[in-house]
Tab-separated table of C-alpha atoms in Angstrom:
chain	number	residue	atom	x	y	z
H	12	UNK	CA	-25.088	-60.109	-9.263
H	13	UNK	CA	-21.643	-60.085	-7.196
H	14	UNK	CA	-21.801	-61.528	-4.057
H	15	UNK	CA	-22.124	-59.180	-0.675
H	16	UNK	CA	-18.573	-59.622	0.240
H	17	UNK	CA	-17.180	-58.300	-3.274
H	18	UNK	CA	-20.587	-55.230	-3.240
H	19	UNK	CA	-18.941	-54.469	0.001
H	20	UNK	CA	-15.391	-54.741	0.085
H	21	UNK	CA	-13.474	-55.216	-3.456
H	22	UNK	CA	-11.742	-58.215	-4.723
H	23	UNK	CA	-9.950	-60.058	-2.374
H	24	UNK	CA	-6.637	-59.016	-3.376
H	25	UNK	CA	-5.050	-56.524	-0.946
H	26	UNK	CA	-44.300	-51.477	17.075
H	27	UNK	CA	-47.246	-50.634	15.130
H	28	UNK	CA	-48.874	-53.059	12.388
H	29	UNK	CA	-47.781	-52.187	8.911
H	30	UNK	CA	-46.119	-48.769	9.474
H	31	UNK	CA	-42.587	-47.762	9.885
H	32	UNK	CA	-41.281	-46.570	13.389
H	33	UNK	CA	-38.180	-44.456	13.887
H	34	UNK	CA	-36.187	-45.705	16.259
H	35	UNK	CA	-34.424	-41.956	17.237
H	36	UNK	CA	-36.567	-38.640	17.244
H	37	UNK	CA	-35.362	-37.526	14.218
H	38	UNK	CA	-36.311	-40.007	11.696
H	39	UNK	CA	-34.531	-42.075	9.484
H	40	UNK	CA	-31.100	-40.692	7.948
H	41	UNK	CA	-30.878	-38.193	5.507
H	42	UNK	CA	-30.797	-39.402	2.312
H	43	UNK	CA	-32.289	-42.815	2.586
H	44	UNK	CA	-34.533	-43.119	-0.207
H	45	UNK	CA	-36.915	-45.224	-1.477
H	46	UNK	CA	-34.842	-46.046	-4.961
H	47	UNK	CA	-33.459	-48.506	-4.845
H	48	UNK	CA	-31.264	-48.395	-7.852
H	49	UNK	CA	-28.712	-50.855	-6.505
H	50	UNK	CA	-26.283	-51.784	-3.489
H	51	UNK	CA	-23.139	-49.166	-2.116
H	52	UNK	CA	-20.730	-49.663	-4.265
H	53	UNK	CA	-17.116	-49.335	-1.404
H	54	UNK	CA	-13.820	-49.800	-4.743
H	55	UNK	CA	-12.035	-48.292	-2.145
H	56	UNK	CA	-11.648	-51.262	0.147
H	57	UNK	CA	-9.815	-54.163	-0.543
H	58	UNK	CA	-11.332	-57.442	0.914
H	59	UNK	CA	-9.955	-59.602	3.960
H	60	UNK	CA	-7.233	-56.537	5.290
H	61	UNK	CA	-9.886	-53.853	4.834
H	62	UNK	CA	-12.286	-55.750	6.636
H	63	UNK	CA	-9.463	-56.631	9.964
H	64	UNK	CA	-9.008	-52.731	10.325
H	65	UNK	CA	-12.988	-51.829	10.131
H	66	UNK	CA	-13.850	-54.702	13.026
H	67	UNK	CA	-11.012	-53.357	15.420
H	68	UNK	CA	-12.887	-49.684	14.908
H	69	UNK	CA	-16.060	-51.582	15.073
H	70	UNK	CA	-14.996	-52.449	18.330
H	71	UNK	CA	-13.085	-49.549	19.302
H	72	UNK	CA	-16.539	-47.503	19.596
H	73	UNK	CA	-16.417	-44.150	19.596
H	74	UNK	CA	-13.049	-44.187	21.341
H	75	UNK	CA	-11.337	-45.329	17.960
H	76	UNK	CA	-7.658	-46.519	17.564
H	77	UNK	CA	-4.737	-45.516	16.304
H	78	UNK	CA	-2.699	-46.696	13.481
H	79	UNK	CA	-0.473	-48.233	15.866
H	80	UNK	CA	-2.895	-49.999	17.673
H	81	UNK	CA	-4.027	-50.858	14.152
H	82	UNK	CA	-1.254	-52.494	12.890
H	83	UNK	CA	-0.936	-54.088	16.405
H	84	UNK	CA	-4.515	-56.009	16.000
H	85	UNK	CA	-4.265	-56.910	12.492
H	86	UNK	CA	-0.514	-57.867	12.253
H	87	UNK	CA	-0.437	-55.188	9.434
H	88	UNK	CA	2.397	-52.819	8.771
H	89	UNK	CA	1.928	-49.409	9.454
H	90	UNK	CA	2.552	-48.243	6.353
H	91	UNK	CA	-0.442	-51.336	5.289
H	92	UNK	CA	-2.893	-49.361	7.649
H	93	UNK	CA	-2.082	-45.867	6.438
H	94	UNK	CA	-3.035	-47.043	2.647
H	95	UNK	CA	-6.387	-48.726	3.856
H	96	UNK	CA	-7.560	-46.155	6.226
H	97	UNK	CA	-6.764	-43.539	3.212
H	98	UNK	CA	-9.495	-45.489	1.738
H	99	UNK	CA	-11.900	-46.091	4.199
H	100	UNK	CA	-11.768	-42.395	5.018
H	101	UNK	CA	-12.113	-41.600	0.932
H	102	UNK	CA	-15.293	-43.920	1.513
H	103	UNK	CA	-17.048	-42.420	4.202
H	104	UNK	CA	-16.039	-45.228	6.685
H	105	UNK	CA	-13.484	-43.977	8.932
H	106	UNK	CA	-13.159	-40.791	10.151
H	107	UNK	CA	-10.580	-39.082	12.714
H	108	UNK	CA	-11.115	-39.091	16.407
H	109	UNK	CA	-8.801	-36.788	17.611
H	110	UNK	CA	-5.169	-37.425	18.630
H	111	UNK	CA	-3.170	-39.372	21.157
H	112	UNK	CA	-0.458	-37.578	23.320
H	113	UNK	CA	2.865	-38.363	21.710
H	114	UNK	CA	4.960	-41.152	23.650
H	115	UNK	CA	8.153	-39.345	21.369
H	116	UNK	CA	7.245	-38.461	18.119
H	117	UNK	CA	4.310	-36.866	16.677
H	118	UNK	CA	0.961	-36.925	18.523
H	119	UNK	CA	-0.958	-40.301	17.179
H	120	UNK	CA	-4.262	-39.585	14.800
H	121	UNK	CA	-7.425	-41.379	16.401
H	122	UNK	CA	-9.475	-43.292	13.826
H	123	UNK	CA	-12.787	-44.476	14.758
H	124	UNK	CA	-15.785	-46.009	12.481
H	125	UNK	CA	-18.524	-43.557	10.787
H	126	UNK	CA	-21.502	-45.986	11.801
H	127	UNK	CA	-24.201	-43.688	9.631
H	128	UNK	CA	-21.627	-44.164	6.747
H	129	UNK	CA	-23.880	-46.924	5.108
H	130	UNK	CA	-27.141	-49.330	5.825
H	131	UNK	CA	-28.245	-52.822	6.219
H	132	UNK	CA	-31.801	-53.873	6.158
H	133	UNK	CA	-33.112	-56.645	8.180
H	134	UNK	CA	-36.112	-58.974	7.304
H	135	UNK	CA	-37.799	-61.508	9.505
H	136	UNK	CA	-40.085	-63.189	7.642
H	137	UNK	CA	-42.368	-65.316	10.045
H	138	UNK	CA	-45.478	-67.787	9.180
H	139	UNK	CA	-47.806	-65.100	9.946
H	140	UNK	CA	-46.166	-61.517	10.344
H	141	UNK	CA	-43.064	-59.879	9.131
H	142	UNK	CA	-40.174	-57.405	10.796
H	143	UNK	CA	-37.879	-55.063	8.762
H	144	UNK	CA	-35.613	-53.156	10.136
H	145	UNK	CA	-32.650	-50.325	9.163
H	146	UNK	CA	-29.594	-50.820	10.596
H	147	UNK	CA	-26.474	-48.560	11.113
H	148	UNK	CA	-22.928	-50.505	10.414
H	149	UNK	CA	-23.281	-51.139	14.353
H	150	UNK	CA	-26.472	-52.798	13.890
H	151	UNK	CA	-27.916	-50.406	15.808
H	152	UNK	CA	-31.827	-49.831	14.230
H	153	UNK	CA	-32.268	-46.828	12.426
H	154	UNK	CA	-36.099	-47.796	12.081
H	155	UNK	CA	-38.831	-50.274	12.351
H	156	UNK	CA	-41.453	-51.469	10.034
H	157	UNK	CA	-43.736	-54.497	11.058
H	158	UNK	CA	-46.767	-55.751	8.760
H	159	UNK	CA	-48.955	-58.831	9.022
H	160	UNK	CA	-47.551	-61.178	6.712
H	161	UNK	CA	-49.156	-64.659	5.081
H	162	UNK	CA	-45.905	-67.294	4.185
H	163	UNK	CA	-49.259	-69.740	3.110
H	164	UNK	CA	-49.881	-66.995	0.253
H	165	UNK	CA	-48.661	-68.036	-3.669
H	166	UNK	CA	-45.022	-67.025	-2.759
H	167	UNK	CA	-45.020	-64.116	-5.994
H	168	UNK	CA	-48.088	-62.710	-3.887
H	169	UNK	CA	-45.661	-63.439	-0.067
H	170	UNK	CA	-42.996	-62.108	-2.153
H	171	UNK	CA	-44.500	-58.917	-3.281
H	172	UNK	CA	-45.751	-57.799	0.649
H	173	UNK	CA	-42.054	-58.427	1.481
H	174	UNK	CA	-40.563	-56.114	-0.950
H	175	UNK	CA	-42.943	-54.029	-0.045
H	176	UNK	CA	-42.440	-53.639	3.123
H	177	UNK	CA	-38.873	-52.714	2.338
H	178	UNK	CA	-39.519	-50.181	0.179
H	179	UNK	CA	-41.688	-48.736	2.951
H	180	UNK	CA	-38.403	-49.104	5.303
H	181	UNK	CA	-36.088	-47.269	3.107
H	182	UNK	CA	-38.843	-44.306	1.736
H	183	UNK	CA	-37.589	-41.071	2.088
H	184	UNK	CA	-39.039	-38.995	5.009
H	185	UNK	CA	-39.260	-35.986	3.191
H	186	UNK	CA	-40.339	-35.261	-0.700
H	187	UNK	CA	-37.149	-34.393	-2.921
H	188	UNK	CA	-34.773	-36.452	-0.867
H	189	UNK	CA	-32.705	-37.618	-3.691
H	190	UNK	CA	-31.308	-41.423	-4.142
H	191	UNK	CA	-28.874	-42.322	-1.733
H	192	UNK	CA	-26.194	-45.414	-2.399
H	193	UNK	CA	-25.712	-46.020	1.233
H	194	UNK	CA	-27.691	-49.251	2.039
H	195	UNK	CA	-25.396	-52.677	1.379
H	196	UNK	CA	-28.079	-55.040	0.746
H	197	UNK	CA	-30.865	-57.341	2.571
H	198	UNK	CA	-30.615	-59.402	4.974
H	199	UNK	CA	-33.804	-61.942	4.671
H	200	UNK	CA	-34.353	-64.790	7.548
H	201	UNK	CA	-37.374	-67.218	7.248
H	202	UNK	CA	-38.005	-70.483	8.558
H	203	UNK	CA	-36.561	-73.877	6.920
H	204	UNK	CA	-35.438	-75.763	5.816
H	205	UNK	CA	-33.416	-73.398	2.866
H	206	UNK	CA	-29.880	-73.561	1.233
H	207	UNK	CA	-28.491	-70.224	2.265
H	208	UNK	CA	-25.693	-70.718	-0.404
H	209	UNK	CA	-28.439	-70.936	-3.102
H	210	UNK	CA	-31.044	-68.557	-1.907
H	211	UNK	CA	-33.626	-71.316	-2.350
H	212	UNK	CA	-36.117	-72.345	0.075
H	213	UNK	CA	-37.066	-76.179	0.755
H	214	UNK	CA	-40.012	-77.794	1.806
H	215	UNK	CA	-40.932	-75.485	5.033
H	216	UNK	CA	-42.659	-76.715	7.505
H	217	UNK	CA	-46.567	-76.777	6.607
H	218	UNK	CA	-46.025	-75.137	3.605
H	219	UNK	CA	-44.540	-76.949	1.329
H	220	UNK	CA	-45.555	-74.775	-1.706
H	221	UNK	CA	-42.611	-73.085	-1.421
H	222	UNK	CA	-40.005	-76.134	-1.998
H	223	UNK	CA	-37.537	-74.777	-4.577
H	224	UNK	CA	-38.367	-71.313	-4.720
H	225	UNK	CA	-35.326	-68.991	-5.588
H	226	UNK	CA	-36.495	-66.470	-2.584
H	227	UNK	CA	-32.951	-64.677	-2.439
H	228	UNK	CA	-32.642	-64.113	-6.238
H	229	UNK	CA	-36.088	-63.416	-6.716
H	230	UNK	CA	-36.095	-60.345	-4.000
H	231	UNK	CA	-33.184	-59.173	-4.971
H	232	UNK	CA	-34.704	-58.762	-8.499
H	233	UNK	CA	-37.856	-57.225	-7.235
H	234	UNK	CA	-35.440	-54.585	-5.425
H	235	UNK	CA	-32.414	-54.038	-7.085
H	236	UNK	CA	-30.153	-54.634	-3.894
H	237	UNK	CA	-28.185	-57.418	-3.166
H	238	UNK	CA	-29.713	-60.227	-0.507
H	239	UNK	CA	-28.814	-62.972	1.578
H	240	UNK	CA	-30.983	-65.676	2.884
H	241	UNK	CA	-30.671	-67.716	5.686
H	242	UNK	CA	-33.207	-70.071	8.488
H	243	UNK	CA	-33.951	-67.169	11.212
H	244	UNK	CA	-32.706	-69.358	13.979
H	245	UNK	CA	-29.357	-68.806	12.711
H	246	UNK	CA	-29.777	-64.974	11.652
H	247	UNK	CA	-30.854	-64.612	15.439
H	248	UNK	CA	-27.460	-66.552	16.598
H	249	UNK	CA	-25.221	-64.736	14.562
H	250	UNK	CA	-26.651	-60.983	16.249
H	251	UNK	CA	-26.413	-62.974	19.649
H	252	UNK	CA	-22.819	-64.013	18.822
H	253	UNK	CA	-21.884	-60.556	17.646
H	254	UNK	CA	-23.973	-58.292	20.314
H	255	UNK	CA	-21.526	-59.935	22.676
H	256	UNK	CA	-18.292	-59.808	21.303
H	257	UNK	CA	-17.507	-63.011	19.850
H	258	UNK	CA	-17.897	-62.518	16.508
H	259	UNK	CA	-18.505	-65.713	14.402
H	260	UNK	CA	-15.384	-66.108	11.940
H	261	UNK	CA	-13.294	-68.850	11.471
H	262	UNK	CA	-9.933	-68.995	13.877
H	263	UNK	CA	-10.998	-66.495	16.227
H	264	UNK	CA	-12.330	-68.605	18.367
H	265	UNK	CA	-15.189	-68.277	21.176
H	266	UNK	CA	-17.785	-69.404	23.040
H	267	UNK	CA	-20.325	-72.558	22.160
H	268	UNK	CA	-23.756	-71.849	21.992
H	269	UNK	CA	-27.456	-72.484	21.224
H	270	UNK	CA	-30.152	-70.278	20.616
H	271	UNK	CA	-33.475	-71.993	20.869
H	272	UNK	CA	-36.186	-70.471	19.328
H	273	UNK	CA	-39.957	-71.123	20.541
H	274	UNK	CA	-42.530	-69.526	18.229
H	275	UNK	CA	-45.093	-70.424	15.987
H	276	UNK	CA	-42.113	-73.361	15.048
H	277	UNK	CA	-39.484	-74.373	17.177
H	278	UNK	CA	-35.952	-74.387	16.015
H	279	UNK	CA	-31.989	-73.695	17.311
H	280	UNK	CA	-29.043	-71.448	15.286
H	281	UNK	CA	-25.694	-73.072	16.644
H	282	UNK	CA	-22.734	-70.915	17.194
H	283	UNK	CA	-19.604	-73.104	17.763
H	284	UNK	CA	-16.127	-72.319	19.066
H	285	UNK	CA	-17.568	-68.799	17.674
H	286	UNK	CA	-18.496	-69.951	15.113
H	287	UNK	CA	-22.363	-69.891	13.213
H	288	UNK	CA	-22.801	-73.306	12.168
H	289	UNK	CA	-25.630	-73.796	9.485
H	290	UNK	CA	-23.940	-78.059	8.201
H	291	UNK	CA	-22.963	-78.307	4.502
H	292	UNK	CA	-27.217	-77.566	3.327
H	293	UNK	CA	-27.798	-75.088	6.235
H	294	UNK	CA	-29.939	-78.275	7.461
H	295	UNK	CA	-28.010	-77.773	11.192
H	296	UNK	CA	-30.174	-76.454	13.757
H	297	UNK	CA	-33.633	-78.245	12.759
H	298	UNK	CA	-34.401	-78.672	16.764
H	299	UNK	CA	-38.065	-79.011	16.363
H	300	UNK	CA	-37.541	-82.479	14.730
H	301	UNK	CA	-36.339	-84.686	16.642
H	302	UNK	CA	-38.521	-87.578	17.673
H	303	UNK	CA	-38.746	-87.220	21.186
H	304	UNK	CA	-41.763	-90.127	21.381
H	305	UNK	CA	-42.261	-92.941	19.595
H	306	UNK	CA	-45.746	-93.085	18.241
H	307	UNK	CA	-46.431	-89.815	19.233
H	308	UNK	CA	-48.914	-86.870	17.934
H	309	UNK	CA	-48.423	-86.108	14.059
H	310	UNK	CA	-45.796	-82.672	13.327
H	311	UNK	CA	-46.420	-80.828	10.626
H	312	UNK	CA	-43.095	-82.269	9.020
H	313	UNK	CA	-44.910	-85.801	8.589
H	314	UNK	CA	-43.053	-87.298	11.276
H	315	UNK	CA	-44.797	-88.586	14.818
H	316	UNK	CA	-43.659	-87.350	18.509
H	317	UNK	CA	-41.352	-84.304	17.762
H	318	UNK	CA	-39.902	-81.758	19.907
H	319	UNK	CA	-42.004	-79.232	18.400
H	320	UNK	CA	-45.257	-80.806	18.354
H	321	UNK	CA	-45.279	-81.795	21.485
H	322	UNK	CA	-43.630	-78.081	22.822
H	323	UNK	CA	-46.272	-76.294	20.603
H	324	UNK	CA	-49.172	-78.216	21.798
H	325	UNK	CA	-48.890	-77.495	25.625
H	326	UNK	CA	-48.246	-74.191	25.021
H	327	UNK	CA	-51.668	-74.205	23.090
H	328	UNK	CA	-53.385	-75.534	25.566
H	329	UNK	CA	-51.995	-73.330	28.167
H	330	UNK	CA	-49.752	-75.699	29.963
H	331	UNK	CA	-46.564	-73.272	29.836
H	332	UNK	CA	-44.971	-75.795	32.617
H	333	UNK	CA	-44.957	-78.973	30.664
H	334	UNK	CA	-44.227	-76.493	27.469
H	335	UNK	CA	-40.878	-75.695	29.478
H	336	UNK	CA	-40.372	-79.316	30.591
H	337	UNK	CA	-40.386	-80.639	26.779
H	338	UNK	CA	-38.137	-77.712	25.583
H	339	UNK	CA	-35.881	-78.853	28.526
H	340	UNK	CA	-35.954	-82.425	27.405
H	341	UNK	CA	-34.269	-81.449	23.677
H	342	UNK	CA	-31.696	-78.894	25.172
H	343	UNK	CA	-30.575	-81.196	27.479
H	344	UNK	CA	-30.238	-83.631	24.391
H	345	UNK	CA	-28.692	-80.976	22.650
H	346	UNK	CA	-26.151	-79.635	25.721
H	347	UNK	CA	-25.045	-83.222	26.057
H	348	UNK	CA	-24.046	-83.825	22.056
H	349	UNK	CA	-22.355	-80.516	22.003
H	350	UNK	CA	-21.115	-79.859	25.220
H	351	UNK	CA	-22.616	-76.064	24.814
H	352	UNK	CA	-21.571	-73.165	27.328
H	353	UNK	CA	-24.876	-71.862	27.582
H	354	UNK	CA	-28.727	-72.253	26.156
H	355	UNK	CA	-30.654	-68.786	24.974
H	356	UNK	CA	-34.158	-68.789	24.489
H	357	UNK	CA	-36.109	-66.764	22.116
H	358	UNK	CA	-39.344	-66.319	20.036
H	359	UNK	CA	-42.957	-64.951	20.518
H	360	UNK	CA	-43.736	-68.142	22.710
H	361	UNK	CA	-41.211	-67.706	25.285
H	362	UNK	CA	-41.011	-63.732	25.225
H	363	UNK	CA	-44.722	-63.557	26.154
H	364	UNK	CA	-43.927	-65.142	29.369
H	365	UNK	CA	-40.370	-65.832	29.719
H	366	UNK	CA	-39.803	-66.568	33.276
H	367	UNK	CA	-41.301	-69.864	33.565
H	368	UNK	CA	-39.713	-71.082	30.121
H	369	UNK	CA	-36.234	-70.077	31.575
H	370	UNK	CA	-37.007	-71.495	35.307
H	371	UNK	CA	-38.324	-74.781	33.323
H	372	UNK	CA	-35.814	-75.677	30.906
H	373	UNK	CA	-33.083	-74.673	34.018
H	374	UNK	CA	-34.473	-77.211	35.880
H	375	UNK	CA	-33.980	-80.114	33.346
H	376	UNK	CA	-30.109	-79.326	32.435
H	377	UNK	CA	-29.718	-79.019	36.596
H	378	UNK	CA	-30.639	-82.641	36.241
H	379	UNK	CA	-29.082	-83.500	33.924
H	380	UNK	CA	-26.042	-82.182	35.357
H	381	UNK	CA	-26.156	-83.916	38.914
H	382	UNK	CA	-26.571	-86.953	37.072
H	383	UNK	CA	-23.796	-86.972	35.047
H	384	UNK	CA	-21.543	-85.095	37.624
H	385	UNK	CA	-21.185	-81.771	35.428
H	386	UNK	CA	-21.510	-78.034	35.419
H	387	UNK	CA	-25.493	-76.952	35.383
H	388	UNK	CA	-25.682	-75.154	31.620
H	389	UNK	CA	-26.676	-71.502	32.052
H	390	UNK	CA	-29.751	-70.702	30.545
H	391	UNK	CA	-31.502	-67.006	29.741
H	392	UNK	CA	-33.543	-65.185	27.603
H	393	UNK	CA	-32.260	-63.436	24.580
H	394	UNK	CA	-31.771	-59.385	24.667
H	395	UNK	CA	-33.674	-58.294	21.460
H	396	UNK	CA	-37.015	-58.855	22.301
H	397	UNK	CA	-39.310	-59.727	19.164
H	398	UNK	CA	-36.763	-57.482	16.731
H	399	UNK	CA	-34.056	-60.315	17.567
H	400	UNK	CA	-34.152	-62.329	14.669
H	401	UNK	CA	-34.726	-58.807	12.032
H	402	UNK	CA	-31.703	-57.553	13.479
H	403	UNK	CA	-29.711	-60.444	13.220
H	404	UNK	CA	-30.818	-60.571	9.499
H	405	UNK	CA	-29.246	-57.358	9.180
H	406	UNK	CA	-25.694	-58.944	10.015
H	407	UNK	CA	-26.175	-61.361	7.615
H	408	UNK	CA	-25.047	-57.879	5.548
H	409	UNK	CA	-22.928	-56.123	7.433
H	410	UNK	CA	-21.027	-59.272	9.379
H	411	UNK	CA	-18.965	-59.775	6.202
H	412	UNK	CA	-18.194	-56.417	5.803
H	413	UNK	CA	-15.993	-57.039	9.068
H	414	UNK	CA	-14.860	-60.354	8.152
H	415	UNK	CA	-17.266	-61.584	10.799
H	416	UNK	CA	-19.143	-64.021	8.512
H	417	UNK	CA	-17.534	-65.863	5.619
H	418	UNK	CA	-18.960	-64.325	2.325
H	419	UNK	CA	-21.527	-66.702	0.155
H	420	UNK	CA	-19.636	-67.034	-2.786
């Protein structure tokens, strides 16, 4: 199976348990359809240049730009942007926006992003329940499917509830709704440790039954759409880096942050100078694990005193103030390596009572800062809600589509 980046853009030459919710009134799209006989198939785009002129529209909105202001962004010719957004519009992707008053010559055509041209589904897969979502080209959902979900399970039986709940996602709302080519792929994000470049999962965290399991290929066999894998902590940093404009992609540049996520494991996606940063074996971003006291109480990674085992432990026992303190103690630890703009927090633990997690770990960098004579590290709780890390597993999809996220190869 191609990878994403060549399914989506050429060669590079030139709620409720276990039911779907609609996120608008109307229901999913028309058209979306429960075959799923394989991925959108986009010949008329041609790789990195495609991709420049679709993220300046992506962030145009629905104000759109003109060819000028095209070739402008993307240091393409005119004459380069004419050719593409021929294209595009031959693909669905662009359409036109109306016209600009002429500064001399003719009026200026508008171009502006289709975002119901084509899908992306997102899939959280967590220890004990599982999110899917649709997503527009915006990452905007389309609709909402949540199920309980069992990662302890054989992984063909695990594997089997998870395509199923796609194919629940993408059913048609209507009988006779014929197949529709629109969706790009799957975005999947699970706990590690994984190989994203691989698709294969490693020895998770209390379940190591699923060390060396080829989760990406194996779903994507199941469904007949192309999927990426990666740890959720970093699907949930890369929709954090993009939902604000600072789209992880190498030379663009950016912001430093880390997204720490607090739920039934505790783990951080990094996004540095921009840029999502998963190490050579996606192994960055394993938070939870470091040994925060010697001889401490056993973590289900084998290892004695970690982050998470403490963190998890007085949350259990109700003690959401030393809970905060401890999660303070490793992104303090963390702010000081990296020198990080600013600290997110996330998952079921903290989003059931956030306030006290975001006072807590606050406190700790404000110490750490009048100690060492620095700036306090901002700290807040990530937008999203419990869809956050689902939605960001949709821009594993669509993020390379824009040249946002370089393509696994």
């Amino acid at each position: 199976m191609r990878p994403l980046w060549q399914q989506c853009c050429g060669s590079a030459s030139g709620g409720d348990n276990d039911r779907v919710t609609p996120v608008f009134p109307g229901g999913l799209p028309h058209g979306i359809s429960a075959s799923l006989s394989g991925a959108a198939n986009l010949p008329a785009l041609r790789g990195h240049n495609a991709a420049l002129v679709l993220d300046l529209l992506r962030a145009a909105g629905g104000t759109g730009a003109s060819r000028t202001e095209l070739a402008e962004g993307t240091g393409l010719t005119p004459q380069a942007v004419s050719k593409i957004t021929a294209r595009l519009r031959g693909a669905g992707l662009v359409a036109e926006a109306g016209r600009r008053p002429s500064t001399g010559g003719k009026p200026r055509t508008v171009w502006r992003l289709v975002r119901d041209a084509r899908y992306a589904v997102g899939l959280h897969l967590d220890r004990d329940e599982l999110t899917a979502v649709l997503a527009d080209l915006l990452g905007d959902p389309v609709a909402v499917h949540r199920a309980p979900f069992d990662l302890g399970a054989p992984p063909e039986h695990a594997l089997e509830t998870a395509a199923g709940a796609v194919r629940a996602l993408l059913a048609p709302t209507a009988p006779g709704t014929g197949p529709h080519a629109g969706v790009l792929g799957v975005g999947v994000a699970c706990p590690g440790p994984l190989e994203h470049r691989s698709g294969v999962l490693r020895r998770v965290t209390g379940f190591p039954h699923w060390d060396g399991f080829p989760l990406r290929d194996a779903l994507a066999g199941r469904l007949g759409l192309p999927v990426a894998l990666d740890k959720d902590t970093n699907a949930a940093a890369l929709g954090l880096a993009l939902r604000g404009g600072n789209g992880p992609a190498g030379g663009h540049g950016g912001e430093s942050f880390a997204y720490l996520h607090l739920g039934t494991g505790l783990g951080a996606g990094l996004v540095l100078d921009g840029t999502l940063y998963r190490g050579a074996r996606t192994g960055a971003g394993e938070f939870g694990h470091q040994v925060v006291q010697l001889d401490g109480p056993e973590c289900g990674c084998g290892d004695r005193g970690c982050l998470e085992a403490l963190c998890l432990a007085a949350a259990a026992r109700g003690d959401t103030a030393e809970a905060a303190r401890v999660l303070g103690v490793g992104a303090a630890n963390l702010a000081g390596l990296l020198d990080i703009d600013r600290v997110v927090l996330g998952g079921r633990t903290v989003l059931a009572d956030p306030e006290p997690y975001r006072a807590g770990v606050g406190a700790v960098l404000a110490a750490r800062a009048g100690r060492t004579d620095g700036r306090p590290v901002p700290v807040s709780t990530a937008p999203g809600g419990a869809r956050l890390v689902a939605d960001g597993a949709a821009h594993l999809v669509l993020a390379p589509v824009f040249g946002r996220l370089d393509p696994v190869r």
